[in-house]
C-alpha cells in the first residue's frame, strides 16, 4: 500500500522507535512508516489502518509494538478474536499488564462477559496505573450490562474517580458511562445530572454527552427542507416551546421538516 510522502517514520513514539532498532535499518524504516499510517487512520478509516497493520505484521511480527498495533487495528474493526491474539502476543513479549483492560473488552466482544469479569478481578489489575484501572472498571461495568445486571453496573462505576471533581483524561468517559447506566435503569433525573457533568469534563468531544443531555432536556434537532426555495437548513425545536405555541404552531413546525435520525 502507498505511503504518503510526508510520512517519514520519525513520527512514531520514541519507545517504539527503540524497539525497531532490533531490525535492519531499511526494514525498520518501512515498519515505522506503516505504524504511522495505522495511528493516522485508525479512527477515521479503520479498514485502511488494518491493512497497514497487516503489512507491518508481515514485516516484523516479533516486535511487540507491531503486535500491539495489529491488535488495536483489528479491535477497531471488531475483529475481536484476532485482536485478542495480537494483544496476548504483545503481552508475552513485554510482560506488561497495560493491555489487560482491552483484552477483557475483546472477551466482551466475543460474547464472553463472564470472562471479562474474571479478568477484572485478576491480580494483573493491581499492576495497572490509574488510567488502566479506570478503563478496567468501565469494561467490568459494560460486562455487567451485557449480562443484564444494571444495578451491579451502576455500583461498579461508583468510585473515588467518579466522585472526584478533578478532570482527568478518563473523567468524561467515566461520567458518561455512569449516566448511561442510570438512564438504562430508569433513573432519568440522576442520569441528566451526570450527563451534564460529563459535558463539563469532555474537553475534546470524546463522547456525545451534549447530545444526550439535549435529548433529556427535550431538544430536537430537525433537518428542514424548504421545498419552494430548495434550501436545506437545520432548526432546533424546544419541546416546551412547541407546547406553548399551541396546535397551530406545532403543525407549522411539522410542515417545515422531519425529525433527524438519532445516532
PDB file of C-alpha atoms in Angstrom:
ATOM      1  CA  UNK A   1       0.000   0.000   0.000  1.00  0.00           C
ATOM      2  CA  UNK A   2       1.253   3.504  -0.780  1.00  0.00           C
ATOM      3  CA  UNK A   3       2.814   5.634   1.925  1.00  0.00           C
ATOM      4  CA  UNK A   4       2.309   9.421   1.635  1.00  0.00           C
ATOM      5  CA  UNK A   5       5.498  11.381   1.025  1.00  0.00           C
ATOM      6  CA  UNK A   6       5.070  13.362   4.226  1.00  0.00           C
ATOM      7  CA  UNK A   7       5.352  10.163   6.320  1.00  0.00           C
ATOM      8  CA  UNK A   8       8.964   9.561   7.356  1.00  0.00           C
ATOM      9  CA  UNK A   9       8.565   7.063  10.182  1.00  0.00           C
ATOM     10  CA  UNK A  10      10.115   9.519  12.615  1.00  0.00           C
ATOM     11  CA  UNK A  11       6.618  10.394  13.831  1.00  0.00           C
ATOM     12  CA  UNK A  12       6.333   7.259  15.957  1.00  0.00           C
ATOM     13  CA  UNK A  13       6.835   7.213  19.711  1.00  0.00           C
ATOM     14  CA  UNK A  14      10.462   7.052  20.830  1.00  0.00           C
ATOM     15  CA  UNK A  15       9.852   3.826  22.752  1.00  0.00           C
ATOM     16  CA  UNK A  16       8.520   2.168  19.601  1.00  0.00           C
ATOM     17  CA  UNK A  17      11.440   3.505  17.634  1.00  0.00           C
ATOM     18  CA  UNK A  18      13.725   1.938  20.242  1.00  0.00           C
ATOM     19  CA  UNK A  19      12.041  -1.440  19.726  1.00  0.00           C
ATOM     20  CA  UNK A  20      12.595  -1.201  15.984  1.00  0.00           C
ATOM     21  CA  UNK A  21      16.356  -0.854  16.456  1.00  0.00           C
ATOM     22  CA  UNK A  22      16.482  -4.659  16.535  1.00  0.00           C
ATOM     23  CA  UNK A  23      15.632  -4.614  12.799  1.00  0.00           C
ATOM     24  CA  UNK A  24      17.856  -3.760   9.824  1.00  0.00           C
ATOM     25  CA  UNK A  25      17.713  -0.015   9.157  1.00  0.00           C
ATOM     26  CA  UNK A  26      15.719  -0.113   5.916  1.00  0.00           C
ATOM     27  CA  UNK A  27      13.265  -2.648   7.320  1.00  0.00           C
ATOM     28  CA  UNK A  28      12.840  -0.602  10.498  1.00  0.00           C
ATOM     29  CA  UNK A  29      12.008   2.462   8.401  1.00  0.00           C
ATOM     30  CA  UNK A  30       9.391   0.573   6.407  1.00  0.00           C
ATOM     31  CA  UNK A  31       7.785  -0.829   9.534  1.00  0.00           C
ATOM     32  CA  UNK A  32       7.789   2.586  11.200  1.00  0.00           C
ATOM     33  CA  UNK A  33       6.030   4.186   8.232  1.00  0.00           C
ATOM     34  CA  UNK A  34       3.314   1.540   8.263  1.00  0.00           C
ATOM     35  CA  UNK A  35       2.836   2.022  12.006  1.00  0.00           C
ATOM     36  CA  UNK A  36       2.470   5.756  11.447  1.00  0.00           C
ATOM     37  CA  UNK A  37      -0.269   5.050   8.915  1.00  0.00           C
ATOM     38  CA  UNK A  38      -2.048   2.782  11.397  1.00  0.00           C
ATOM     39  CA  UNK A  39      -2.051   5.525  14.014  1.00  0.00           C
ATOM     40  CA  UNK A  40      -3.099   8.163  11.488  1.00  0.00           C
ATOM     41  CA  UNK A  41      -6.059   6.201  10.078  1.00  0.00           C
ATOM     42  CA  UNK A  42      -7.357   4.071  12.933  1.00  0.00           C
ATOM     43  CA  UNK A  43     -10.112   6.497  13.923  1.00  0.00           C
ATOM     44  CA  UNK A  44     -11.194   7.866  10.549  1.00  0.00           C
ATOM     45  CA  UNK A  45     -10.597   4.842   8.323  1.00  0.00           C
ATOM     46  CA  UNK A  46     -10.122   1.690  10.433  1.00  0.00           C
ATOM     47  CA  UNK A  47     -10.207  -0.664   7.441  1.00  0.00           C
ATOM     48  CA  UNK A  48      -7.193   1.006   5.831  1.00  0.00           C
ATOM     49  CA  UNK A  49      -5.447   1.164   9.200  1.00  0.00           C
ATOM     50  CA  UNK A  50      -5.978  -2.582   9.484  1.00  0.00           C
ATOM     51  CA  UNK A  51      -4.449  -3.122   6.040  1.00  0.00           C
ATOM     52  CA  UNK A  52      -1.326  -1.173   7.008  1.00  0.00           C
ATOM     53  CA  UNK A  53      -1.095  -3.113  10.275  1.00  0.00           C
ATOM     54  CA  UNK A  54      -1.084  -6.388   8.347  1.00  0.00           C
ATOM     55  CA  UNK A  55       1.879  -5.147   6.311  1.00  0.00           C
ATOM     56  CA  UNK A  56       3.754  -4.207   9.479  1.00  0.00           C
ATOM     57  CA  UNK A  57       2.972  -7.625  10.970  1.00  0.00           C
ATOM     58  CA  UNK A  58       4.253  -9.356   7.871  1.00  0.00           C
ATOM     59  CA  UNK A  59       7.496  -7.395   8.100  1.00  0.00           C
ATOM     60  CA  UNK A  60       8.146  -7.578  11.842  1.00  0.00           C
ATOM     61  CA  UNK A  61       5.837  -9.883  13.764  1.00  0.00           C
ATOM     62  CA  UNK A  62       8.433 -10.389  16.502  1.00  0.00           C
ATOM     63  CA  UNK A  63       8.285  -6.745  17.593  1.00  0.00           C
ATOM     64  CA  UNK A  64       5.853  -6.178  20.469  1.00  0.00           C
ATOM     65  CA  UNK A  65       4.829  -2.709  19.295  1.00  0.00           C
ATOM     66  CA  UNK A  66       3.873  -4.160  15.912  1.00  0.00           C
ATOM     67  CA  UNK A  67       1.743  -6.876  17.535  1.00  0.00           C
ATOM     68  CA  UNK A  68       0.070  -4.243  19.704  1.00  0.00           C
ATOM     69  CA  UNK A  69      -0.666  -2.009  16.712  1.00  0.00           C
ATOM     70  CA  UNK A  70      -2.098  -5.011  14.888  1.00  0.00           C
ATOM     71  CA  UNK A  71      -4.284  -5.716  17.882  1.00  0.00           C
ATOM     72  CA  UNK A  72      -5.705  -2.220  18.034  1.00  0.00           C
ATOM     73  CA  UNK A  73      -6.325  -2.160  14.285  1.00  0.00           C
ATOM     74  CA  UNK A  74      -8.199  -5.468  14.497  1.00  0.00           C
ATOM     75  CA  UNK A  75     -10.094  -4.212  17.555  1.00  0.00           C
ATOM     76  CA  UNK A  76     -11.166  -1.063  15.680  1.00  0.00           C
ATOM     77  CA  UNK A  77     -12.646  -3.341  13.006  1.00  0.00           C
ATOM     78  CA  UNK A  78     -14.434  -5.518  15.585  1.00  0.00           C
ATOM     79  CA  UNK A  79     -12.181  -8.475  14.774  1.00  0.00           C
ATOM     80  CA  UNK A  80     -12.076  -9.354  18.455  1.00  0.00           C
ATOM     81  CA  UNK A  81     -10.604 -12.837  18.218  1.00  0.00           C
ATOM     82  CA  UNK A  82      -7.715 -11.593  16.096  1.00  0.00           C
ATOM     83  CA  UNK A  83      -7.226  -8.549  18.318  1.00  0.00           C
ATOM     84  CA  UNK A  84      -7.091 -10.706  21.425  1.00  0.00           C
ATOM     85  CA  UNK A  85      -4.477 -12.972  19.867  1.00  0.00           C
ATOM     86  CA  UNK A  86      -2.280  -9.985  18.977  1.00  0.00           C
ATOM     87  CA  UNK A  87      -2.652  -8.417  22.426  1.00  0.00           C
ATOM     88  CA  UNK A  88      -1.744 -11.704  24.084  1.00  0.00           C
ATOM     89  CA  UNK A  89       1.341 -11.973  21.895  1.00  0.00           C
ATOM     90  CA  UNK A  90       2.401  -8.415  22.757  1.00  0.00           C
ATOM     91  CA  UNK A  91       1.887  -9.092  26.449  1.00  0.00           C
ATOM     92  CA  UNK A  92       4.000 -12.238  26.309  1.00  0.00           C
ATOM     93  CA  UNK A  93       6.810 -10.241  24.714  1.00  0.00           C
ATOM     94  CA  UNK A  94       6.734  -7.350  27.184  1.00  0.00           C
ATOM     95  CA  UNK A  95       5.379  -8.869  30.389  1.00  0.00           C
ATOM     96  CA  UNK A  96       3.305  -5.699  30.829  1.00  0.00           C
ATOM     97  CA  UNK A  97      -0.291  -5.691  32.097  1.00  0.00           C
ATOM     98  CA  UNK A  98      -1.087  -2.494  30.200  1.00  0.00           C
ATOM     99  CA  UNK A  99      -3.259  -4.265  27.624  1.00  0.00           C
ATOM    100  CA  UNK A 100      -5.311  -6.164  30.214  1.00  0.00           C
ATOM    101  CA  UNK A 101      -8.434  -3.934  30.013  1.00  0.00           C
ATOM    102  CA  UNK A 102      -8.672  -4.005  26.215  1.00  0.00           C
ATOM    103  CA  UNK A 103      -8.090  -7.757  26.273  1.00  0.00           C
ATOM    104  CA  UNK A 104     -11.038  -8.051  28.662  1.00  0.00           C
ATOM    105  CA  UNK A 105     -13.126  -5.901  26.340  1.00  0.00           C
ATOM    106  CA  UNK A 106     -12.278  -8.274  23.497  1.00  0.00           C
ATOM    107  CA  UNK A 107     -13.789 -11.030  25.623  1.00  0.00           C
ATOM    108  CA  UNK A 108     -16.957  -8.919  25.808  1.00  0.00           C
ATOM    109  CA  UNK A 109     -16.881  -8.508  22.040  1.00  0.00           C
ATOM    110  CA  UNK A 110     -16.673 -12.265  21.688  1.00  0.00           C
ATOM    111  CA  UNK A 111     -19.799 -12.667  23.806  1.00  0.00           C
ATOM    112  CA  UNK A 112     -17.957 -13.762  26.958  1.00  0.00           C
ATOM    113  CA  UNK A 113     -18.778 -11.101  29.600  1.00  0.00           C
ATOM    114  CA  UNK A 114     -18.196 -13.598  32.402  1.00  0.00           C
ATOM    115  CA  UNK A 115     -14.585 -13.945  31.256  1.00  0.00           C
ATOM    116  CA  UNK A 116     -14.214 -10.167  31.217  1.00  0.00           C
ATOM    117  CA  UNK A 117     -15.445 -10.043  34.825  1.00  0.00           C
ATOM    118  CA  UNK A 118     -12.973 -12.756  35.816  1.00  0.00           C
ATOM    119  CA  UNK A 119     -10.203 -10.620  34.328  1.00  0.00           C
ATOM    120  CA  UNK A 120     -11.477  -7.572  36.245  1.00  0.00           C
ATOM    121  CA  UNK A 121     -10.778  -9.448  39.466  1.00  0.00           C
ATOM    122  CA  UNK A 122      -7.371 -10.795  38.450  1.00  0.00           C
ATOM    123  CA  UNK A 123      -4.057  -9.758  40.087  1.00  0.00           C
ATOM    124  CA  UNK A 124      -2.986  -8.057  36.847  1.00  0.00           C
ATOM    125  CA  UNK A 125      -5.421  -5.216  37.588  1.00  0.00           C
ATOM    126  CA  UNK A 126      -3.306  -4.129  40.560  1.00  0.00           C
ATOM    127  CA  UNK A 127      -0.367  -3.656  38.201  1.00  0.00           C
ATOM    128  CA  UNK A 128      -2.247  -1.096  36.129  1.00  0.00           C
ATOM    129  CA  UNK A 129      -1.806   2.639  36.510  1.00  0.00           C
ATOM    130  CA  UNK A 130      -4.797   4.769  37.461  1.00  0.00           C
ATOM    131  CA  UNK A 131      -5.929   5.205  33.854  1.00  0.00           C
ATOM    132  CA  UNK A 132      -5.756   1.461  33.310  1.00  0.00           C
ATOM    133  CA  UNK A 133      -7.735   0.744  36.464  1.00  0.00           C
ATOM    134  CA  UNK A 134     -10.469   3.166  35.404  1.00  0.00           C
ATOM    135  CA  UNK A 135     -10.542   1.520  31.985  1.00  0.00           C
ATOM    136  CA  UNK A 136     -10.883  -1.878  33.650  1.00  0.00           C
ATOM    137  CA  UNK A 137     -13.788  -0.545  35.722  1.00  0.00           C
ATOM    138  CA  UNK A 138     -15.516   0.651  32.537  1.00  0.00           C
ATOM    139  CA  UNK A 139     -15.073  -2.761  30.934  1.00  0.00           C
ATOM    140  CA  UNK A 140     -16.375  -4.540  34.029  1.00  0.00           C
ATOM    141  CA  UNK A 141     -19.444  -2.295  34.128  1.00  0.00           C
ATOM    142  CA  UNK A 142     -20.033  -2.991  30.443  1.00  0.00           C
ATOM    143  CA  UNK A 143     -19.817  -6.715  31.128  1.00  0.00           C
ATOM    144  CA  UNK A 144     -22.414  -6.367  33.878  1.00  0.00           C
ATOM    145  CA  UNK A 145     -24.726  -4.597  31.443  1.00  0.00           C
ATOM    146  CA  UNK A 146     -24.122  -7.324  28.856  1.00  0.00           C
ATOM    147  CA  UNK A 147     -25.448  -9.761  31.456  1.00  0.00           C
ATOM    148  CA  UNK A 148     -28.488  -7.596  32.222  1.00  0.00           C
ATOM    149  CA  UNK A 149     -27.161  -6.594  35.649  1.00  0.00           C
ATOM    150  CA  UNK A 150     -27.871  -2.853  35.515  1.00  0.00           C
ATOM    151  CA  UNK A 151     -27.735  -2.195  39.248  1.00  0.00           C
ATOM    152  CA  UNK A 152     -24.419  -4.020  39.503  1.00  0.00           C
ATOM    153  CA  UNK A 153     -23.067  -1.967  36.585  1.00  0.00           C
ATOM    154  CA  UNK A 154     -24.009   1.252  38.389  1.00  0.00           C
ATOM    155  CA  UNK A 155     -22.317   0.105  41.588  1.00  0.00           C
ATOM    156  CA  UNK A 156     -19.217  -0.934  39.642  1.00  0.00           C
ATOM    157  CA  UNK A 157     -18.810   2.593  38.299  1.00  0.00           C
ATOM    158  CA  UNK A 158     -19.196   4.238  41.707  1.00  0.00           C
ATOM    159  CA  UNK A 159     -15.630   5.002  42.743  1.00  0.00           C
ATOM    160  CA  UNK A 160     -13.366   7.756  44.079  1.00  0.00           C
ATOM    161  CA  UNK A 161     -12.513   8.642  40.467  1.00  0.00           C
ATOM    162  CA  UNK A 162     -16.199   9.191  39.678  1.00  0.00           C
ATOM    163  CA  UNK A 163     -16.737  11.292  42.801  1.00  0.00           C
ATOM    164  CA  UNK A 164     -13.642  13.436  42.232  1.00  0.00           C
ATOM    165  CA  UNK A 165     -14.130  16.984  40.957  1.00  0.00           C
ATOM    166  CA  UNK A 166     -10.729  16.875  39.261  1.00  0.00           C
ATOM    167  CA  UNK A 167     -10.832  16.374  35.496  1.00  0.00           C
ATOM    168  CA  UNK A 168      -8.577  13.633  34.166  1.00  0.00           C
ATOM    169  CA  UNK A 169      -8.341  12.174  30.643  1.00  0.00           C
ATOM    170  CA  UNK A 170     -10.784   9.440  31.623  1.00  0.00           C
ATOM    171  CA  UNK A 171     -13.268  11.603  33.562  1.00  0.00           C
ATOM    172  CA  UNK A 172     -15.706  12.355  30.733  1.00  0.00           C
ATOM    173  CA  UNK A 173     -15.977   8.708  29.677  1.00  0.00           C
ATOM    174  CA  UNK A 174     -16.443   7.521  33.265  1.00  0.00           C
ATOM    175  CA  UNK A 175     -19.178  10.068  33.961  1.00  0.00           C
ATOM    176  CA  UNK A 176     -20.825   9.287  30.621  1.00  0.00           C
ATOM    177  CA  UNK A 177     -20.873   5.544  31.316  1.00  0.00           C
ATOM    178  CA  UNK A 178     -22.393   6.187  34.739  1.00  0.00           C
ATOM    179  CA  UNK A 179     -25.061   8.491  33.287  1.00  0.00           C
ATOM    180  CA  UNK A 180     -25.892   5.979  30.569  1.00  0.00           C
ATOM    181  CA  UNK A 181     -26.244   3.165  33.111  1.00  0.00           C
ATOM    182  CA  UNK A 182     -28.505   5.318  35.287  1.00  0.00           C
ATOM    183  CA  UNK A 183     -30.693   6.144  32.298  1.00  0.00           C
ATOM    184  CA  UNK A 184     -30.942   2.476  31.323  1.00  0.00           C
ATOM    185  CA  UNK A 185     -32.102   1.768  34.890  1.00  0.00           C
ATOM    186  CA  UNK A 186     -34.847   4.395  34.571  1.00  0.00           C
ATOM    187  CA  UNK A 187     -33.171   6.942  36.864  1.00  0.00           C
ATOM    188  CA  UNK A 188     -33.590   9.835  34.435  1.00  0.00           C
ATOM    189  CA  UNK A 189     -33.046  12.712  36.872  1.00  0.00           C
ATOM    190  CA  UNK A 190     -29.733  11.355  38.082  1.00  0.00           C
ATOM    191  CA  UNK A 191     -28.749  10.486  34.518  1.00  0.00           C
ATOM    192  CA  UNK A 192     -29.313  14.071  33.407  1.00  0.00           C
ATOM    193  CA  UNK A 193     -27.094  15.326  36.233  1.00  0.00           C
ATOM    194  CA  UNK A 194     -24.239  13.037  35.234  1.00  0.00           C
ATOM    195  CA  UNK A 195     -24.549  13.714  31.511  1.00  0.00           C
ATOM    196  CA  UNK A 196     -24.172  17.399  32.422  1.00  0.00           C
ATOM    197  CA  UNK A 197     -21.075  16.575  34.453  1.00  0.00           C
ATOM    198  CA  UNK A 198     -19.718  14.573  31.523  1.00  0.00           C
ATOM    199  CA  UNK A 199     -20.204  17.577  29.248  1.00  0.00           C
ATOM    200  CA  UNK A 200     -18.201  19.718  31.681  1.00  0.00           C
ATOM    201  CA  UNK A 201     -15.299  17.266  31.549  1.00  0.00           C
ATOM    202  CA  UNK A 202     -15.462  16.455  27.831  1.00  0.00           C
ATOM    203  CA  UNK A 203     -12.978  18.996  26.526  1.00  0.00           C
ATOM    204  CA  UNK A 204     -12.120  17.174  23.314  1.00  0.00           C
ATOM    205  CA  UNK A 205     -15.562  15.888  22.338  1.00  0.00           C
ATOM    206  CA  UNK A 206     -14.769  12.246  23.050  1.00  0.00           C
ATOM    207  CA  UNK A 207     -18.409  11.496  23.927  1.00  0.00           C
ATOM    208  CA  UNK A 208     -21.837  12.590  22.679  1.00  0.00           C
ATOM    209  CA  UNK A 209     -22.823  13.676  26.196  1.00  0.00           C
ATOM    210  CA  UNK A 210     -24.057  17.069  24.982  1.00  0.00           C
ATOM    211  CA  UNK A 211     -26.449  15.388  22.531  1.00  0.00           C
ATOM    212  CA  UNK A 212     -27.712  13.000  25.190  1.00  0.00           C
ATOM    213  CA  UNK A 213     -28.269  15.909  27.566  1.00  0.00           C
ATOM    214  CA  UNK A 214     -30.183  17.791  24.887  1.00  0.00           C
ATOM    215  CA  UNK A 215     -32.425  14.768  24.338  1.00  0.00           C
ATOM    216  CA  UNK A 216     -33.248  14.622  28.029  1.00  0.00           C
ATOM    217  CA  UNK A 217     -33.991  18.338  28.030  1.00  0.00           C
ATOM    218  CA  UNK A 218     -36.462  17.907  25.177  1.00  0.00           C
ATOM    219  CA  UNK A 219     -34.423  19.487  22.405  1.00  0.00           C
ATOM    220  CA  UNK A 220     -34.909  18.013  18.924  1.00  0.00           C
ATOM    221  CA  UNK A 221     -32.532  18.764  16.067  1.00  0.00           C
ATOM    222  CA  UNK A 222     -34.515  18.822  12.836  1.00  0.00           C
ATOM    223  CA  UNK A 223     -33.353  18.905   9.225  1.00  0.00           C
ATOM    224  CA  UNK A 224     -35.880  21.040   7.382  1.00  0.00           C
ATOM    225  CA  UNK A 225     -36.251  21.349   3.605  1.00  0.00           C
ATOM    226  CA  UNK A 226     -37.975  24.392   2.220  1.00  0.00           C
ATOM    227  CA  UNK A 227     -39.387  22.874  -0.953  1.00  0.00           C
ATOM    228  CA  UNK A 228     -40.251  26.237  -2.506  1.00  0.00           C
ATOM    229  CA  UNK A 229     -36.720  27.581  -2.108  1.00  0.00           C
ATOM    230  CA  UNK A 230     -34.847  24.280  -2.330  1.00  0.00           C
ATOM    231  CA  UNK A 231     -32.673  25.240   0.661  1.00  0.00           C
ATOM    232  CA  UNK A 232     -31.818  22.747   3.395  1.00  0.00           C
ATOM    233  CA  UNK A 233     -31.310  24.127   6.862  1.00  0.00           C
ATOM    234  CA  UNK A 234     -31.304  22.905  10.457  1.00  0.00           C
ATOM    235  CA  UNK A 235     -33.677  24.146  13.109  1.00  0.00           C
ATOM    236  CA  UNK A 236     -33.867  23.390  16.804  1.00  0.00           C
ATOM    237  CA  UNK A 237     -37.256  22.811  18.375  1.00  0.00           C
ATOM    238  CA  UNK A 238     -37.700  23.004  22.126  1.00  0.00           C
ATOM    239  CA  UNK A 239     -40.363  20.583  23.307  1.00  0.00           C
ATOM    240  CA  UNK A 240     -41.672  23.044  25.865  1.00  0.00           C
ATOM    241  CA  UNK A 241     -41.840  25.809  23.253  1.00  0.00           C
ATOM    242  CA  UNK A 242     -43.858  23.574  20.963  1.00  0.00           C
ATOM    243  CA  UNK A 243     -46.379  23.044  23.718  1.00  0.00           C
ATOM    244  CA  UNK A 244     -46.626  26.786  24.410  1.00  0.00           C
ATOM    245  CA  UNK A 245     -47.089  27.612  20.755  1.00  0.00           C
ATOM    246  CA  UNK A 246     -50.296  25.612  20.589  1.00  0.00           C
ATOM    247  CA  UNK A 247     -51.646  23.261  17.978  1.00  0.00           C
ATOM    248  CA  UNK A 248     -51.237  25.647  15.061  1.00  0.00           C
ATOM    249  CA  UNK A 249     -47.617  26.416  15.925  1.00  0.00           C
ATOM    250  CA  UNK A 250     -46.777  22.741  16.284  1.00  0.00           C
ATOM    251  CA  UNK A 251     -48.358  21.975  12.917  1.00  0.00           C
ATOM    252  CA  UNK A 252     -46.373  24.776  11.278  1.00  0.00           C
ATOM    253  CA  UNK A 253     -43.135  23.378  12.627  1.00  0.00           C
ATOM    254  CA  UNK A 254     -44.079  19.897  11.476  1.00  0.00           C
ATOM    255  CA  UNK A 255     -44.608  21.239   7.956  1.00  0.00           C
ATOM    256  CA  UNK A 256     -41.055  22.573   7.872  1.00  0.00           C
ATOM    257  CA  UNK A 257     -39.326  19.182   8.101  1.00  0.00           C
ATOM    258  CA  UNK A 258     -38.856  15.714   9.504  1.00  0.00           C
ATOM    259  CA  UNK A 259     -37.015  14.696  12.624  1.00  0.00           C
ATOM    260  CA  UNK A 260     -33.393  13.753  12.019  1.00  0.00           C
ATOM    261  CA  UNK A 261     -32.457  10.162  12.786  1.00  0.00           C
ATOM    262  CA  UNK A 262     -30.858   9.756  16.170  1.00  0.00           C
ATOM    263  CA  UNK A 263     -27.326   8.353  16.314  1.00  0.00           C
TER     264      UNK A 263
END
